[in-house]
Short mmCIF file of C-alpha atoms in Angstrom, two decimals:
data_model
loop_
_atom_site.label_atom_id
_atom_site.label_comp_id
_atom_site.label_asym_id
_atom_site.label_seq_id
_atom_site.Cartn_x
_atom_site.Cartn_y
_atom_site.Cartn_z
CA UNK O 1 -27.90 -4.24 16.75
CA UNK O 2 -24.20 -5.21 16.55
CA UNK O 3 -25.00 -8.90 17.16
CA UNK O 4 -27.39 -8.90 14.21
CA UNK O 5 -24.65 -7.80 11.80
CA UNK O 6 -22.00 -10.11 13.18
CA UNK O 7 -23.81 -13.28 12.18
CA UNK O 8 -22.89 -12.90 8.51
CA UNK O 9 -23.95 -15.40 5.84
CA UNK O 10 -21.92 -17.68 3.60
CA UNK O 11 -21.65 -16.18 0.13
CA UNK O 12 -22.59 -12.67 1.20
CA UNK O 13 -20.48 -9.56 0.93
CA UNK O 14 -19.79 -7.01 3.62
CA UNK O 15 -18.27 -3.57 4.21
CA UNK O 16 -16.95 -2.07 7.43
CA UNK O 17 -16.26 1.64 7.62
CA UNK O 18 -15.80 4.45 10.14
CA UNK O 19 -19.24 5.91 9.36
CA UNK O 20 -22.60 4.21 8.65
CA UNK O 21 -23.28 6.48 5.69
CA UNK O 22 -20.07 5.37 4.03
CA UNK O 23 -20.82 1.71 4.78
CA UNK O 24 -24.23 2.20 3.16
CA UNK O 25 -22.50 3.46 0.00
CA UNK O 26 -20.40 0.29 -0.17
CA UNK O 27 -23.32 -2.02 0.55
CA UNK O 28 -25.45 -0.43 -2.19
CA UNK O 29 -22.57 -0.95 -4.61
CA UNK O 30 -22.36 -4.64 -3.72
CA UNK O 31 -26.12 -4.94 -4.08
CA UNK O 32 -25.84 -3.49 -7.60
CA UNK O 33 -23.43 -6.28 -8.58
CA UNK O 34 -20.17 -4.52 -7.84
CA UNK O 35 -16.98 -6.25 -6.76
CA UNK O 36 -15.32 -5.79 -3.39
CA UNK O 37 -13.10 -3.16 -5.02
CA UNK O 38 -16.14 -1.30 -6.36
CA UNK O 39 -17.56 -1.34 -2.83
CA UNK O 40 -14.27 -0.24 -1.27
CA UNK O 41 -13.83 2.62 -3.75
CA UNK O 42 -17.44 3.77 -3.27
CA UNK O 43 -16.96 3.66 0.50
CA UNK O 44 -13.62 5.48 0.32
CA UNK O 45 -14.98 8.39 -1.71
CA UNK O 46 -17.99 8.58 0.63
CA UNK O 47 -15.74 8.54 3.71
CA UNK O 48 -13.85 11.50 2.30
CA UNK O 49 -17.13 13.40 2.25
CA UNK O 50 -18.51 12.46 5.68
CA UNK O 51 -15.20 12.69 7.58
CA UNK O 52 -13.09 15.10 5.49
CA UNK O 53 -10.98 15.87 8.56
CA UNK O 54 -9.55 12.34 8.28
CA UNK O 55 -9.19 11.62 4.57
CA UNK O 56 -10.36 12.55 1.11
CA UNK O 57 -9.35 13.77 -2.33
CA UNK O 58 -6.50 15.86 -0.92
CA UNK O 59 -4.72 12.93 0.77
CA UNK O 60 -3.20 9.54 0.06
CA UNK O 61 -4.59 5.99 -0.14
CA UNK O 62 -3.30 2.41 -0.01
CA UNK O 63 -5.26 -0.72 -1.00
CA UNK O 64 -4.59 -4.44 -0.69
CA UNK O 65 -6.69 -6.66 -2.95
CA UNK O 66 -6.74 -10.45 -2.89
CA UNK O 67 -8.72 -12.49 -5.37
CA UNK O 68 -10.27 -15.73 -4.12
CA UNK O 69 -7.64 -18.38 -3.42
CA UNK O 70 -4.79 -16.39 -4.96
CA UNK O 71 -1.27 -17.07 -3.64
CA UNK O 72 -0.41 -13.37 -3.98
CA UNK O 73 -2.22 -10.09 -3.42
CA UNK O 74 -2.13 -6.82 -5.32
CA UNK O 75 -1.26 -3.56 -3.62
CA UNK O 76 -2.29 -0.26 -5.17
CA UNK O 77 -0.57 2.67 -3.52
CA UNK O 78 -1.17 6.39 -3.82
CA UNK O 79 1.14 7.85 -1.17
CA UNK O 80 1.46 11.55 -0.48
CA UNK O 81 4.69 12.64 -2.18
CA UNK O 82 6.98 15.63 -1.70
CA UNK O 83 6.70 18.23 -4.48
CA UNK O 84 9.53 18.25 -7.05
CA UNK O 85 10.78 21.60 -5.64
CA UNK O 86 11.01 20.21 -2.10
CA UNK O 87 14.52 19.83 -0.67
CA UNK O 88 16.15 18.74 2.60
CA UNK O 89 16.89 22.31 3.76
CA UNK O 90 13.41 23.72 3.11
CA UNK O 91 12.48 24.09 6.79
CA UNK O 92 13.97 26.20 9.57
CA UNK O 93 14.59 23.53 12.19
CA UNK O 94 14.51 24.48 15.88
CA UNK O 95 16.79 21.82 17.40
CA UNK O 96 16.36 23.08 20.98
CA UNK O 97 12.56 22.96 20.82
CA UNK O 98 10.60 19.88 21.95
CA UNK O 99 10.02 17.30 19.26
CA UNK O 100 6.78 17.50 17.34
CA UNK O 101 4.94 15.94 14.43
CA UNK O 102 4.06 12.33 13.82
CA UNK O 103 7.54 11.00 14.61
CA UNK O 104 8.76 13.39 17.29
CA UNK O 105 11.41 14.99 15.07
CA UNK O 106 12.71 18.48 15.95
CA UNK O 107 10.20 21.28 15.62
CA UNK O 108 10.13 23.59 12.61
CA UNK O 109 9.63 27.33 12.87
CA UNK O 110 5.94 28.11 12.67
CA UNK O 111 5.11 24.38 12.37
CA UNK O 112 5.50 24.97 8.63
CA UNK O 113 5.79 21.22 7.93
CA UNK O 114 2.49 20.56 9.74
CA UNK O 115 0.23 23.55 9.12
CA UNK O 116 -0.25 25.68 6.01
CA UNK O 117 0.98 25.67 2.41
CA UNK O 118 4.54 24.38 2.96
CA UNK O 119 3.13 21.25 4.59
CA UNK O 120 1.14 20.19 1.50
CA UNK O 121 2.40 17.23 -0.51
CA UNK O 122 1.16 15.76 -3.79
CA UNK O 123 -2.08 13.87 -3.07
CA UNK O 124 -2.36 10.29 -4.34
CA UNK O 125 -5.75 9.04 -3.15
CA UNK O 126 -7.66 9.73 -6.37
CA UNK O 127 -4.95 8.03 -8.45
CA UNK O 128 -4.94 4.93 -6.27
CA UNK O 129 -8.72 4.58 -6.05
CA UNK O 130 -9.22 5.07 -9.79
CA UNK O 131 -6.41 2.66 -10.67
CA UNK O 132 -7.81 -0.04 -8.40
CA UNK O 133 -11.26 0.47 -9.88
CA UNK O 134 -9.93 0.25 -13.43
CA UNK O 135 -8.20 -3.05 -12.62
CA UNK O 136 -10.77 -4.80 -10.44
CA UNK O 137 -14.07 -2.92 -10.78
CA UNK O 138 -17.20 -4.18 -12.49
CA UNK O 139 -19.45 -1.12 -12.37
CA UNK O 140 -18.96 2.22 -14.17
CA UNK O 141 -16.95 4.72 -12.14
CA UNK O 142 -19.85 7.16 -12.23
CA UNK O 143 -22.12 4.64 -10.53
CA UNK O 144 -19.48 3.92 -7.89
CA UNK O 145 -19.07 7.62 -7.06
CA UNK O 146 -22.80 8.40 -7.05
CA UNK O 147 -23.30 7.93 -3.27
CA UNK O 148 -20.37 10.23 -2.45
CA UNK O 149 -21.67 12.89 -4.86
CA UNK O 150 -25.10 12.78 -3.22
CA UNK O 151 -23.63 13.06 0.29
CA UNK O 152 -21.57 16.08 -0.74
CA UNK O 153 -24.32 17.87 -2.68
CA UNK O 154 -27.34 17.16 -0.49
CA UNK O 155 -25.32 17.42 2.68
CA UNK O 156 -25.19 15.24 5.77
CA UNK O 157 -25.63 15.75 9.47
CA UNK O 158 -22.56 16.61 11.54
CA UNK O 159 -22.22 13.85 14.13
CA UNK O 160 -20.72 14.22 17.60
CA UNK O 161 -17.36 12.81 16.46
CA UNK O 162 -16.99 15.36 13.67
CA UNK O 163 -18.09 18.19 15.94
CA UNK O 164 -15.47 17.17 18.49
CA UNK O 165 -12.77 17.13 15.80
CA UNK O 166 -13.78 20.57 14.53
CA UNK O 167 -13.80 22.04 18.03
CA UNK O 168 -10.37 20.58 18.72
CA UNK O 169 -8.83 22.23 15.65
CA UNK O 170 -10.88 25.44 15.58
CA UNK O 171 -7.93 27.64 16.60
CA UNK O 172 -5.98 26.56 13.52
CA UNK O 173 -8.93 26.35 11.13
CA UNK O 174 -9.89 29.95 11.85
CA UNK O 175 -6.52 31.10 10.48
CA UNK O 176 -7.59 30.03 6.98
CA UNK O 177 -10.73 31.82 5.74
CA UNK O 178 -11.60 29.08 3.25
CA UNK O 179 -11.44 26.46 6.02
CA UNK O 180 -13.42 28.59 8.45
CA UNK O 181 -16.21 29.05 5.90
CA UNK O 182 -16.72 25.29 5.69
CA UNK O 183 -16.20 24.17 9.27
CA UNK O 184 -16.70 27.34 11.35
CA UNK O 185 -19.71 29.06 9.75
CA UNK O 186 -20.39 32.33 11.50
CA UNK O 187 -17.20 31.82 13.47
CA UNK O 188 -18.49 28.82 15.41
CA UNK O 189 -17.79 25.09 14.92
CA UNK O 190 -20.42 22.96 13.25
CA UNK O 191 -22.57 21.57 16.05
CA UNK O 192 -23.27 17.89 16.53
CA UNK O 193 -26.62 16.47 17.67
CA UNK O 194 -27.78 17.52 21.12
CA UNK O 195 -31.44 18.30 21.68
CA UNK O 196 -31.91 18.20 17.93
CA UNK O 197 -30.06 17.15 14.78
CA UNK O 198 -26.49 18.21 14.14
CA UNK O 199 -25.73 21.04 11.74
CA UNK O 200 -25.71 20.07 8.05
CA UNK O 201 -22.39 19.96 6.22
CA UNK O 202 -23.12 20.73 2.56
CA UNK O 203 -20.16 20.63 0.12
CA UNK O 204 -21.32 21.62 -3.38
CA UNK O 205 -17.80 22.46 -4.62
CA UNK O 206 -16.56 19.05 -3.54
CA UNK O 207 -19.56 17.45 -5.28
CA UNK O 208 -18.55 19.14 -8.54
CA UNK O 209 -15.02 17.73 -8.33
CA UNK O 210 -16.43 14.26 -7.65
CA UNK O 211 -18.60 14.61 -10.76
CA UNK O 212 -15.53 15.49 -12.80
CA UNK O 213 -13.73 12.37 -11.52
CA UNK O 214 -16.82 10.24 -12.19
CA UNK O 215 -16.84 11.42 -15.82
CA UNK O 216 -13.13 11.57 -16.56
CA UNK O 217 -11.33 9.42 -14.01
CA UNK O 218 -8.06 10.39 -12.36
CA UNK O 219 -6.97 12.50 -15.35
CA UNK O 220 -9.88 14.85 -14.75
CA UNK O 221 -8.51 15.49 -11.27
CA UNK O 222 -4.76 15.60 -11.89
CA UNK O 223 -4.82 17.47 -15.19
CA UNK O 224 -8.05 19.41 -14.92
CA UNK O 225 -9.72 22.24 -13.09
CA UNK O 226 -9.09 20.80 -9.62
CA UNK O 227 -5.34 20.49 -10.20
CA UNK O 228 -5.12 24.09 -11.41
CA UNK O 229 -7.08 25.35 -8.42
CA UNK O 230 -5.04 23.36 -5.88
CA UNK O 231 -1.69 24.38 -7.36
CA UNK O 232 -2.70 28.03 -7.57
CA UNK O 233 -3.97 28.15 -3.99
CA UNK O 234 -0.89 26.46 -2.56
CA UNK O 235 1.73 28.41 -4.54
CA UNK O 236 0.06 31.78 -3.96
CA UNK O 237 0.11 31.02 -0.23
CA UNK O 238 3.84 30.24 -0.34
CA UNK O 239 3.86 26.47 -0.87
CA UNK O 240 5.72 24.34 -3.44
CA UNK O 241 3.01 22.15 -4.96
CA UNK O 242 2.64 22.80 -8.70
CA UNK O 243 0.41 21.74 -11.60
CA UNK O 244 3.39 19.77 -12.91
CA UNK O 245 3.51 17.76 -9.67
CA UNK O 246 -0.14 16.86 -10.01
CA UNK O 247 -0.03 16.12 -13.75
CA UNK O 248 2.91 13.78 -13.25
CA UNK O 249 1.43 11.78 -10.39
CA UNK O 250 0.81 8.04 -10.88
CA UNK O 251 -0.28 5.40 -8.42
CA UNK O 252 1.78 2.21 -8.22
CA UNK O 253 0.56 -1.36 -8.50
CA UNK O 254 2.47 -4.42 -7.30
CA UNK O 255 1.92 -8.12 -6.72
CA UNK O 256 3.07 -9.04 -3.24
CA UNK O 257 3.81 -12.43 -1.71
CA UNK O 258 2.77 -13.04 1.89
CA UNK O 259 4.92 -12.79 4.99
CA UNK O 260 4.70 -16.08 6.92
CA UNK O 261 3.96 -15.50 10.60
CA UNK O 262 3.48 -18.84 12.33
CA UNK O 263 0.34 -20.36 10.81
CA UNK O 264 -0.73 -17.06 9.21
CA UNK O 265 0.11 -15.42 5.91
CA UNK O 266 0.07 -11.61 5.87
CA UNK O 267 -0.35 -9.56 2.67
CA UNK O 268 0.26 -5.82 2.57
CA UNK O 269 2.44 -2.96 1.31
CA UNK O 270 5.68 -3.37 3.29
CA UNK O 271 6.82 0.20 2.62
CA UNK O 272 4.12 1.40 5.03
CA UNK O 273 3.55 0.50 8.67
CA UNK O 274 3.03 -3.10 7.55
CA UNK O 275 6.78 -3.77 7.80
CA UNK O 276 6.65 -2.91 11.51
CA UNK O 277 3.45 -4.89 12.07
CA UNK O 278 5.14 -7.94 10.54
CA UNK O 279 8.32 -7.40 12.58
CA UNK O 280 6.36 -7.16 15.83
CA UNK O 281 4.40 -10.33 15.07
CA UNK O 282 7.53 -12.26 14.13
CA UNK O 283 9.22 -11.15 17.36
CA UNK O 284 6.22 -12.44 19.33
CA UNK O 285 6.34 -15.73 17.40
CA UNK O 286 10.05 -16.09 18.19
CA UNK O 287 9.33 -15.37 21.85
CA UNK O 288 6.62 -18.05 21.91
CA UNK O 289 9.10 -20.58 20.55
CA UNK O 290 11.44 -19.73 23.42
CA UNK O 291 8.72 -20.08 26.04
CA UNK O 292 8.24 -16.39 26.86
CA UNK O 293 4.88 -15.13 28.07
CA UNK O 294 3.20 -13.00 25.34
CA UNK O 295 1.86 -10.51 27.89
CA UNK O 296 2.13 -6.72 28.20
CA UNK O 297 5.84 -6.76 29.11
CA UNK O 298 6.75 -8.71 25.97
CA UNK O 299 4.51 -6.57 23.79
CA UNK O 300 6.08 -3.41 25.21
CA UNK O 301 9.57 -4.65 24.34
CA UNK O 302 8.49 -5.88 20.92
CA UNK O 303 6.74 -2.64 19.94
CA UNK O 304 9.56 -0.49 21.27
CA UNK O 305 12.05 -2.46 19.18
CA UNK O 306 9.87 -2.35 16.06
CA UNK O 307 9.54 1.44 16.29
CA UNK O 308 13.26 1.86 16.98
CA UNK O 309 14.12 -0.22 13.90
CA UNK O 310 11.55 1.65 11.84
CA UNK O 311 12.97 5.09 12.51
CA UNK O 312 16.55 3.91 12.13
CA UNK O 313 16.24 1.92 8.90
CA UNK O 314 12.97 2.08 6.99
CA UNK O 315 12.76 4.34 3.95
CA UNK O 316 10.41 4.69 1.01
CA UNK O 317 13.20 4.65 -1.59
CA UNK O 318 12.10 2.99 -4.83
CA UNK O 319 15.47 2.42 -6.49
CA UNK O 320 15.98 -1.26 -5.71
CA UNK O 321 15.44 -4.00 -3.10
CA UNK O 322 14.89 -2.56 0.36
CA UNK O 323 17.56 -3.69 2.81
CA UNK O 324 15.14 -3.11 5.67
CA UNK O 325 12.92 -5.93 4.39
CA UNK O 326 15.05 -8.21 6.60
CA UNK O 327 13.11 -6.80 9.57
CA UNK O 328 10.17 -8.97 8.50
CA UNK O 329 12.04 -12.29 8.58
CA UNK O 330 12.14 -15.07 11.19
CA UNK O 331 15.95 -14.94 11.07
CA UNK O 332 16.02 -11.34 12.23
CA UNK O 333 13.41 -12.01 14.92
CA UNK O 334 15.50 -14.92 16.18
CA UNK O 335 18.62 -12.76 16.39
CA UNK O 336 16.78 -10.12 18.42
CA UNK O 337 15.34 -12.67 20.83
CA UNK O 338 18.71 -14.35 21.28
CA UNK O 339 20.16 -10.94 22.17
CA UNK O 340 17.42 -10.29 24.71
CA UNK O 341 17.82 -13.69 26.36
CA UNK O 342 21.59 -13.30 26.59
CA UNK O 343 21.26 -9.87 28.16
CA UNK O 344 22.28 -7.86 25.12
CA UNK O 345 20.09 -4.90 24.15
CA UNK O 346 17.91 -5.56 27.17
CA UNK O 347 17.07 -1.92 27.96
CA UNK O 348 14.46 -0.02 25.97
CA UNK O 349 15.71 2.83 23.84
CA UNK O 350 15.19 6.44 24.83
CA UNK O 351 11.84 7.89 23.74
CA UNK O 352 11.68 9.74 20.45
CA UNK O 353 9.71 12.71 21.75
CA UNK O 354 6.02 13.70 21.77
CA UNK O 355 3.68 11.77 19.51
CA UNK O 356 0.74 13.02 17.48
CA UNK O 357 -2.05 10.56 16.93
CA UNK O 358 -2.38 11.19 13.20
CA UNK O 359 -5.75 10.78 11.57
CA UNK O 360 -6.83 8.36 8.88
CA UNK O 361 -9.84 6.40 7.66
CA UNK O 362 -9.76 2.63 7.28
CA UNK O 363 -12.35 0.41 5.61
CA UNK O 364 -12.64 -3.22 4.62
CA UNK O 365 -14.74 -4.96 1.96
CA UNK O 366 -15.47 -8.48 0.75
CA UNK O 367 -17.81 -9.67 -1.98
CA UNK O 368 -19.84 -12.80 -2.58
CA UNK O 369 -17.08 -14.31 -4.72
CA UNK O 370 -14.54 -14.06 -1.92
CA UNK O 371 -12.48 -11.07 -3.11
CA UNK O 372 -11.11 -9.19 -0.09
CA UNK O 373 -9.99 -5.56 0.15
CA UNK O 374 -8.23 -3.61 2.88
CA UNK O 375 -8.01 0.15 2.31
CA UNK O 376 -6.56 2.98 4.38
CA UNK O 377 -6.56 6.63 3.32
CA UNK O 378 -5.48 9.82 5.04
CA UNK O 379 -4.86 13.56 4.91
CA UNK O 380 -2.33 12.73 7.67
CA UNK O 381 -2.98 15.14 10.55
CA UNK O 382 -6.47 16.03 11.69
CA UNK O 383 -7.72 18.32 8.87
CA UNK O 384 -4.33 17.81 7.17
CA UNK O 385 -2.69 21.19 6.55
CA UNK O 386 -5.90 22.81 7.89
CA UNK O 387 -6.11 24.46 4.48
CA UNK O 388 -9.27 23.98 2.41
CA UNK O 389 -8.82 24.81 -1.27
CA UNK O 390 -11.67 27.32 -1.79
CA UNK O 391 -12.68 26.54 -5.39
CA UNK O 392 -12.93 22.77 -4.86
CA UNK O 393 -13.68 22.45 -1.13
CA UNK O 394 -10.86 19.90 -0.79
CA UNK O 395 -9.05 19.55 2.55
CA UNK O 396 -5.35 19.52 1.60
CA UNK O 397 -2.93 17.13 3.32
CA UNK O 398 0.04 17.97 5.51
CA UNK O 399 2.05 15.10 4.07
CA UNK O 400 5.39 16.87 4.57
CA UNK O 401 5.06 15.97 8.26
CA UNK O 402 6.06 12.44 7.20
CA UNK O 403 9.63 13.64 6.55
CA UNK O 404 12.45 14.32 8.97
CA UNK O 405 13.00 18.10 8.59
CA UNK O 406 16.76 17.67 9.18
CA UNK O 407 19.03 17.07 6.16
CA UNK O 408 21.09 13.91 5.95
CA UNK O 409 18.65 11.61 7.74
CA UNK O 410 17.07 8.34 6.66
CA UNK O 411 13.71 10.02 6.11
CA UNK O 412 14.83 13.52 5.08
CA UNK O 413 12.85 15.52 2.54
CA UNK O 414 13.59 14.56 -1.07
CA UNK O 415 11.82 15.75 -4.25
CA UNK O 416 9.12 13.31 -5.33
CA UNK O 417 9.69 10.98 -2.36
CA UNK O 418 6.82 9.22 -0.66
CA UNK O 419 6.43 9.90 3.03
CA UNK O 420 7.05 7.24 5.69
CA UNK O 421 3.44 6.34 6.43
CA UNK O 422 2.22 4.26 9.37
CA UNK O 423 -0.91 3.04 7.55
CA UNK O 424 -1.19 -0.75 7.83
CA UNK O 425 -3.90 -2.24 5.59
CA UNK O 426 -3.50 -6.02 5.64
CA UNK O 427 -5.16 -9.18 4.41
CA UNK O 428 -4.60 -12.42 6.35
CA UNK O 429 -5.05 -16.08 5.57
CA UNK O 430 -4.69 -19.05 7.87
CA UNK O 431 -5.38 -22.75 8.31
CA UNK O 432 -8.79 -24.15 7.52
CA UNK O 433 -9.80 -21.38 5.16
CA UNK O 434 -9.43 -18.58 7.71
CA UNK O 435 -9.35 -15.13 6.12
CA UNK O 436 -9.42 -11.56 7.38
CA UNK O 437 -9.03 -8.00 6.18
CA UNK O 438 -7.95 -5.46 8.78
CA UNK O 439 -6.57 -1.98 9.36
CA UNK O 440 -6.96 1.07 11.59
CA UNK O 441 -6.61 4.82 11.91
CA UNK O 442 -4.53 6.61 14.52
CA UNK O 443 -1.00 7.44 13.35
CA UNK O 444 1.77 5.28 14.79
CA UNK O 445 -0.78 3.65 17.06
CA UNK O 446 -2.08 1.88 13.97
CA UNK O 447 0.97 -0.38 14.02
CA UNK O 448 0.58 -1.50 17.63
CA UNK O 449 -3.17 -1.98 17.25
CA UNK O 450 -3.06 -4.05 14.06
CA UNK O 451 -0.25 -6.27 15.38
CA UNK O 452 -2.01 -7.09 18.65
CA UNK O 453 -5.37 -7.70 16.99
CA UNK O 454 -3.76 -10.11 14.52
CA UNK O 455 -2.01 -11.95 17.35
CA UNK O 456 -5.30 -12.47 19.20
CA UNK O 457 -7.10 -13.54 16.04
CA UNK O 458 -4.23 -15.97 15.34
CA UNK O 459 -4.83 -17.49 18.78
CA UNK O 460 -8.51 -18.17 18.01
CA UNK O 461 -10.37 -15.05 19.13
CA UNK O 462 -13.07 -13.82 16.78
CA UNK O 463 -12.23 -10.49 15.20
CA UNK O 464 -14.64 -8.41 17.27
CA UNK O 465 -13.26 -9.80 20.53
CA UNK O 466 -9.70 -9.25 19.30
CA UNK O 467 -10.49 -5.61 18.52
CA UNK O 468 -12.30 -5.01 21.81
CA UNK O 469 -9.60 -6.52 24.03
CA UNK O 470 -7.17 -4.27 25.96
CA UNK O 471 -4.03 -3.20 24.11
CA UNK O 472 -0.73 -1.51 24.89
CA UNK O 473 1.21 1.01 22.87
CA UNK O 474 4.95 1.39 23.43
CA UNK O 475 7.69 3.56 21.97
CA UNK O 476 11.16 3.90 23.44
CA UNK O 477 10.87 3.59 27.21
CA UNK O 478 7.26 4.76 27.39
CA UNK O 479 4.16 2.55 27.53
CA UNK O 480 0.51 3.47 27.28
CA UNK O 481 -1.41 0.76 29.15
CA UNK O 482 -5.16 0.16 28.94
CA UNK O 483 -6.80 0.69 32.34
CA UNK O 484 -8.37 -2.75 32.03
CA UNK O 485 -4.84 -4.17 32.21
CA UNK O 486 -3.65 -1.80 34.95
CA UNK O 487 -2.37 -4.74 36.99
CA UNK O 488 0.55 -5.03 34.55
CA UNK O 489 1.85 -1.54 35.39
CA UNK O 490 4.17 -2.69 38.20
CA UNK O 491 5.77 -5.35 36.00
CA UNK O 492 6.31 -2.86 33.18
CA UNK O 493 7.82 -0.34 35.56
CA UNK O 494 10.18 -3.01 36.90
CA UNK O 495 11.24 -3.68 33.30
CA UNK O 496 12.35 -0.07 32.91
CA UNK O 497 9.34 1.48 31.21
CA UNK O 498 7.57 4.68 32.15
CA UNK O 499 3.90 3.69 32.25
CA UNK O 500 0.82 5.80 31.59
CA UNK O 501 -2.40 4.00 32.49
CA UNK O 502 -5.09 5.39 30.21
CA UNK O 503 -8.72 4.78 29.40
CA UNK O 504 -9.93 4.86 25.81
CA UNK O 505 -12.91 7.17 25.48
CA UNK O 506 -15.09 8.14 22.51
CA UNK O 507 -12.83 11.05 21.55
CA UNK O 508 -9.39 9.77 22.64
CA UNK O 509 -6.72 8.15 20.44
CA UNK O 510 -4.61 6.07 22.81
CA UNK O 511 -4.92 2.80 20.87
CA UNK O 512 -6.15 3.56 17.32
CA UNK O 513 -9.52 2.93 15.69
CA UNK O 514 -9.62 -0.43 13.84
CA UNK O 515 -12.13 -2.26 11.71
CA UNK O 516 -12.11 -5.40 9.60
CA UNK O 517 -13.94 -8.49 8.41
CA UNK O 518 -13.04 -12.13 9.03
CA UNK O 519 -14.25 -15.72 8.68
CA UNK O 520 -13.03 -19.17 9.56
CA UNK O 521 -13.70 -22.36 7.66
CA UNK O 522 -17.16 -22.44 6.13
CA UNK O 523 -18.62 -19.76 8.40
CA UNK O 524 -19.91 -16.47 7.08
CA UNK O 525 -18.08 -13.19 7.18
CA UNK O 526 -18.26 -11.33 10.50
CA UNK O 527 -17.20 -7.73 11.16
CA UNK O 528 -15.03 -6.26 13.86
CA UNK O 529 -15.30 -2.55 14.68
CA UNK O 530 -14.35 -0.02 17.34
CA UNK O 531 -17.71 0.20 19.07
CA UNK O 532 -16.70 3.32 21.00
CA UNK O 533 -16.35 5.41 17.83
CA UNK O 534 -18.72 5.94 14.88
CA UNK O 535 -18.79 2.93 12.56
CA UNK O 536 -20.89 1.20 9.99
CA UNK O 537 -21.35 -2.35 8.76
CA UNK O 538 -23.01 -2.77 5.39
CA UNK O 539 -24.35 -6.01 3.86
CA UNK O 540 -25.93 -6.18 0.40
CA UNK O 541 -28.41 -8.93 1.25
CA UNK O 542 -30.00 -7.02 4.12
CA UNK O 543 -32.91 -4.62 3.74
CA UNK O 544 -31.22 -2.39 6.31
CA UNK O 545 -27.54 -2.79 5.46
CA UNK O 546 -26.05 -0.05 7.58
CA UNK O 547 -25.47 -0.44 11.29
CA UNK O 548 -26.00 2.74 13.31
CA UNK O 549 -23.49 4.25 15.68
CA UNK O 550 -23.41 2.13 18.83
#
């Protein structure tokens, strides 16, 4: 089945998504005459229904949109923001405890920045999706949301991936009655298919909120019944999110010029993980120019440096030009390589502490006119705050995990600030009409995955082969090495890294979960997906547009 979808056809559209039911929603939207943004928005809302533990109305979303042949792209961002009452001293930091959270910062008493009401930030996904639709959509919003509404109201079968996620978080979900009612009915996790179908997940309250958005757009969510319910639930439980936070939320829209990386041009929101993807790629380009082998040792050094720079410099401040933008320049890459070759800064930095995978949903869409869309959305951790708002059925994010809980740091909590997200939705162009849209889910591992896939695609691999090839992930002096590349372990150890040889399995998160769409020259669009996880590929010209789980 995968080979059938990969052939593509000139002039046809395509959607890739982390679930076939979501891909079907996007394909039906293309078939109805929708644009790539219509398809992406339809898919995104559907993804939030079929994998609510990854993303949805209670999280954030980032889109990159490029119109055919345009020299710039448009980013539409709806990051999770800190509530206006948030402040740098809001958490009781436990400096002697092992690091935790997405970035390995010191632990907080009770994991209050990760689980429960004090972890909830202002969700931006609905604002971003509705703004992108208003700018680039062709179909009525109600038509675009119809597949998601049907999936929520009629229900859908719990697949093995969802069942695994629910089982993994059951201990925390059971602490919140509203969450347990949805995902642990009768006290037991929803069961995936075994000798029969998986348990149905029916979400009528979520369907009603989707109907309200379909009729009234983002305002119906941020200033209506859902906003009142979310704010009431969070504040009564001891959190800081208010109706005022929700009513004042607005997505941002920006035209972005590409970052030149050798023969490629990369478009994306630099204030996300994209800045680190670009830095890593530019470091590899600089190494190529100096004759260095772009193998696992180089990638380990490059990724370690990119993460070190990220945590030391990158912020989401919106009050002027970002000084950290220099990280995505050939000049900076050249300086780093010169330092390495001369023996300066040759040792990897100390590790930053334990890492959480983080959980997101990525999807890609193209239409018959050549518009391309890359979209990543998230509730951040698996099941976000683990808190389901009972009146709306919305899984609320734990976006406060994005912030350093210590005052006086680069990424400390600040009222209204956007969190430092690792999402990396990108659009690429290259010589001879080459184009691609790409992204992944998996926390900080998104950055290493997207960078290495781009590098392989740049060297001529088709997107599916680039996604399926072995990868490494490195932070500080630690490297996670794909078992298929285990022969590189001795060389990495000699270079000063602690190496963990791991094997990616259907329910592991060592190397992220990517998908995308690409073409070269006059060829048709072809998808690339993580074949070990659930995925879907939808095409509007096909009588059977969705591709089942492989």
